[in-house]
Amino acid sequence: INAEYGGGCNMGSRLDDPREERLSFFERTPCATGPPLSRTFSIIATFVFFFSMICFFILVGFRVNLNPWTEGVFTPPDTPSLNRSEWRLPTWIQPSFYTITLEPNFDGLTTHGSEIIHIKITKTTKEIVLHASEITIQNVTLYNRKVSNPIHIKSIDTVEHSGMIFLVLEETIVVKPDSFFEGWLHITFNSKINTVLRGFYRSKYYKNGIPYYLGVSQFEPIDARLAFPCFDEPGFKASFNLSLIIHENEMALSNMPVASKFKIGPLRWVWHFQETPKMSTYLLAWVIGQLDSINSTLNYPDITKELPARDIRIWTVPGHSHEATFALSTALDMIRWYEGYFDIPYPLPKMDLVALPDFSFGAMENWGLLLFRQDLILKKVDDTSAAKKQDVATILAHELAHQWFGNLVTMKWWSHLWLNEGFATFFEYFCTSQIFPDWEMMTQFLAKEEENALLFDSIEHTHALEVDIQRPSEILGVFDPITYNKGASLLRMISSNMGMPKFRNSLRHFLNQFKYSNIETQYLWEAFAQETQNPELPKYLEPWTSQPGYPLIKVTPELGDDRRVLITQHQFSLYHSTPVNNTENLWWLEIPMAIKTDTNYRVQTLLMFSRSMELSIGPNVVWYKANSGQTGFFRATYTDLTWRRLGGYFIAFNVEDKAGLINDALVLARAGLLSYELVTPFVSRLHDQLHPSVWTAALKELQNVAYMSYDSSNTTCYFSVLNYFQSIIPDSRNLNNRTHLLSLLRTRVLNFAVDIETRNDSTVASYLLGIFIDHMQNDHAIPDGLRSAVFKAGAKFYGEEEGYNYVFNR
């Protein structure tokens, strides 16, 4: 008799576990053998014993729980059906391991799949709920870790609005307090291969006019459920063991290296991959097809710290791998930098980066299998433009940062998405600045990312960094400039206030503490508080993620005392003529105030926790400017007299302050809080500015001024504005590519010039149109960095439709 199960030697049929060597409960007690008489006696004695025990419990009034999923005496509670209107999975069912086998049919756009999901249940239930969308379940059975007989499924309820399926069991799983049920689901199913770039989809490319196909996965945020049944929320981390059955002419990639390959029939091979670390379902990935690659090995031969050599490889469609040279060398440098900065090695044994012909996102950070739209990561050998190199570098830095922030540690739910994307956007610039210091990426961050966040966060329908997301349809809405750009800007402000060494130490502690698990914003605040030894810090940081918007700081001299200023904060709104006076919205602010007197210059830091406060600035002040260095996420305004003084000294400021001043002035004027007359001194000095960040901070708002001045019935004002703008544009034809930043400036200014140009005989238009005609008629190359401006000029000015049609067909 088997002592553990209380049953006979015949254990019955049961599913073999693919990880059987780990499951000691499969070790069966050998059958006893002996004379027939002793075996008969044993059976009779056992029957009498169990019958006596049952009678005993009935007589004393106890109820025996004979449910085999638990042990001992226990009265289970009522088990009502789970609510079909819920949008979130219950947390008392947790997966730990998936074994998945998929056999795609690209001609029929279907996949036959089989999977085993190991689960743990901590609550009595008669139903199991998980995600499956557009999937046909063929068969599903639940197996118990401690009992041989399977638990059959009585019915499957599908709830389309939530993408959930409810497995109604024939028997109730009874779980005692402080106990749990362990087992696994065995599911066979058919799913779809779609052509809409989500879930498991078919990608197409052409070679010599012949179409070829790739099988690609894209699961973020909630599309793993389209490919296989799963617990498709980021908080349900598990390990994955994937096998793909594919044609012999194809190859396959996934998160981990190939463990084995073997043939199973005519033209069919099984590619079996190593087990992944614990990760969320949206990070599982695979690519199937014919691909070329270049590779290098990531190792550290010059240091004593032992790190394993890892293969870093970039894959492309056939014939394009030579275009990945710059991306590969840059990726190697960046991985080394991230490993040093976080002091945590990249934990997987390899990294594949795949350039795809069609991909819905620009890129995706799947752990160990990063996917990119090919035009964003590949660079032709003869393309030396600064803009292209910077685009490739920054998208690499962003996705590589996710290998730590997003993959190693992952937000619990999409409400905390900023912890993924804010960090990746911040390090997109910070890491690139360390690899290419001459590019001045953190200054560019201010003009591109932070100013964009300030703009979006000032409109009526902005939202807080942390959003209460309940329905799946709400998730994609938070993949926006607030989550990415404001999240990164908040980190820039915090790192500046803390100091970079403490910021780095906080992140190292944070990543080590929560690696392979899920996080919330509060965990990050506590890490910062611990490093700074300031237990009040989470209280001060919390409004920055829980409240939408940001403050407008107004600095005004005290009446009768020009040695003191009054500083107030109110929420800024772009479309209100007066600041939003919301008494509930206050922010903790660290305001660096630059003060210039007759004899000296100093920066005085003010900590502000209230609606208003005073600051002593001393005598003989020539000018003062709040938010010195533009490190704070807020705007600042002053009296008309102070604005005039700042405009008069504009040339004296550094690049960051120039960009902040001109952007603040233009946006405040658009909001009706500042006269355009006071903005003119800043704009008029753009002609002498040769840093792209100053121009970038102004260009979008200058375009808005041009659009607002247009009136079809009277174009006098409009053309006056355009003529003025054209007068301040530097002659970018003469800006060669001798530096990265000058090349960027040339590209951005020429694009702006074409956007506002109305005549094809102007200096800029004639210059660009000549390049376009030479390219179109003689196939001559377009100079580096001018492609977009040249094509704009051609589409706008060449012929009635000929130029436009040429550009459109390119």
C-alpha angles and dihedrals in degrees: 000000000000105000096203099051100030090228140106129281093264100086094184127225119317140164117274110235114229088221094047093141088066095049110078091180087078090069103106126210109245116250115260115238128198147121115325092242095057091047091052091048091051092053093049092046092050092049093050091048096053093043090052092050092051092050090049095055092046091052095050092048100249124133116228115218104220093176103126094216093077138031134232134011115328137143107220119220122243111284110212120189117274117260109265092200094064118111098197131065119248111255095219091078110067129177119216106175139014127201106193131182119184130184110189125201106201094185093055093033092230136118127208111210142183125188144172117208117193109213140181121209122196100179134060109260145156093201138058120203129199139143128279124150126184088356127130111218110213100179138350131182132175120220126197123223093223104035130059100214115085123234108237125219114241096194144342119229116199120204108194099189092061099030090236133136123203116211107207109206126216089224133036118248104225115203120188121218112282090013137095145201120240125194144109141257119229110203132177117191149153121234135180131256103214134194098220098090097252135098108001106344141172116244122199134208134166131233118184088345093304118118119235128185138220128194109224135176125215111174107161120142108004109335103103084089088066091062104038138353109271148139093271103192124102093238092062099078120179142154121261132213108191132191124182124196107207144158117284091242091059133076130207137216130192139162093286134039121273111273097190144342127205139166118247103177145330109339094343128114134180116226109197118192131205120261115275126228117257107293143147122274093246089066096057109105146167140178124200127191144061114320141165124216148187121204147183135188122249109217141137108225093160099058133064095225107106113235123160119246110253130196114238112191136173117209127201138171109277115292099023106077092103088066090065097066096102092044093051096050091044092049091053092052092048096049090052090050094049092049090052096043096048093032088223119111119231096265103213124086094234144013125213122191114194126199108209129194093225127022129156097219121046087244142341128218100216106169108265094352110069115185126205139178099252097234089059098055106026120080124189112239093241094047105098097159116142093225093055094048091048093048092052093046096048096048089050092049091050096051094041091053087058090063084076104022104046102013108041089035118020134189114256093230139000090264085077096047091126088072087065102036100030091056093043091051093047093050091042085073101028096050092044089051089057094050095041106025094171090066092069091216098175090057089049088050090062094053098040111029105023097043089048090052092048090053096049093042092057098059124096098253099050119129139209120269088248111053128187098240116185108152126057090234089064096058101077089051092071094056088094143110091280093059096040106030102028090043090053092044091053089053090049090053093047093047090050092050095044097039122246097265093056091042091054093046090051091053093048091053092044095051094046093048096050105028114144090013141085129268144200130204092257090063090059093048089052090052090053091046092051093051094046093039088230111129090184093062097091089056091055095045097046096080090058091065101029098048127062120229132018137250132273108218115212119196117195131167117252113253110264094002118076090178091074131054132199115226120197133178129210131161110269121230122186095209101046122084090216128041118267105261099206108162091198097057111078128148135206105241136190103196119191105204116201110209125190118193132175091271110025150014124227141163114227118192120219125195110209125190100156142063092263142000141168130247129196110224099172132230132312095029114174096185141335131204127196120219096032109202090014092259095141125079098235142080127246133210135181143184118296090255093055092047089054091051092049090050091051092053095039094119091058095062126093121251095265093052093044090054092047095047097049094044094046091048095049094045093046089051091052089051091053094247097110135036117247086227088070091049095055096079090058096046094045091060094056089091090074097044115105100176115098093217093064091051093043090055090055106035101078093048092046089054089052090053090053093049093047092052094056117108117167091209094052118020097173094101092044094054091044090056092047092049090051092050092048090053092058096048111104116233095265092180087080096047103101125194096260090128134027093238095049089051090053091048091052092051095048098043094048091050090051091048091054092046093057098033117111102177130063093211098062119114096255095041093049091049095051094039090055090055090048094052092047090051095046097045102032101024091236116165120260112237116258115279096013102085097101094044093046093049091047090053092047094049092046103042112018111097127312097295105337097094093044093049092049092053092043092054093049 
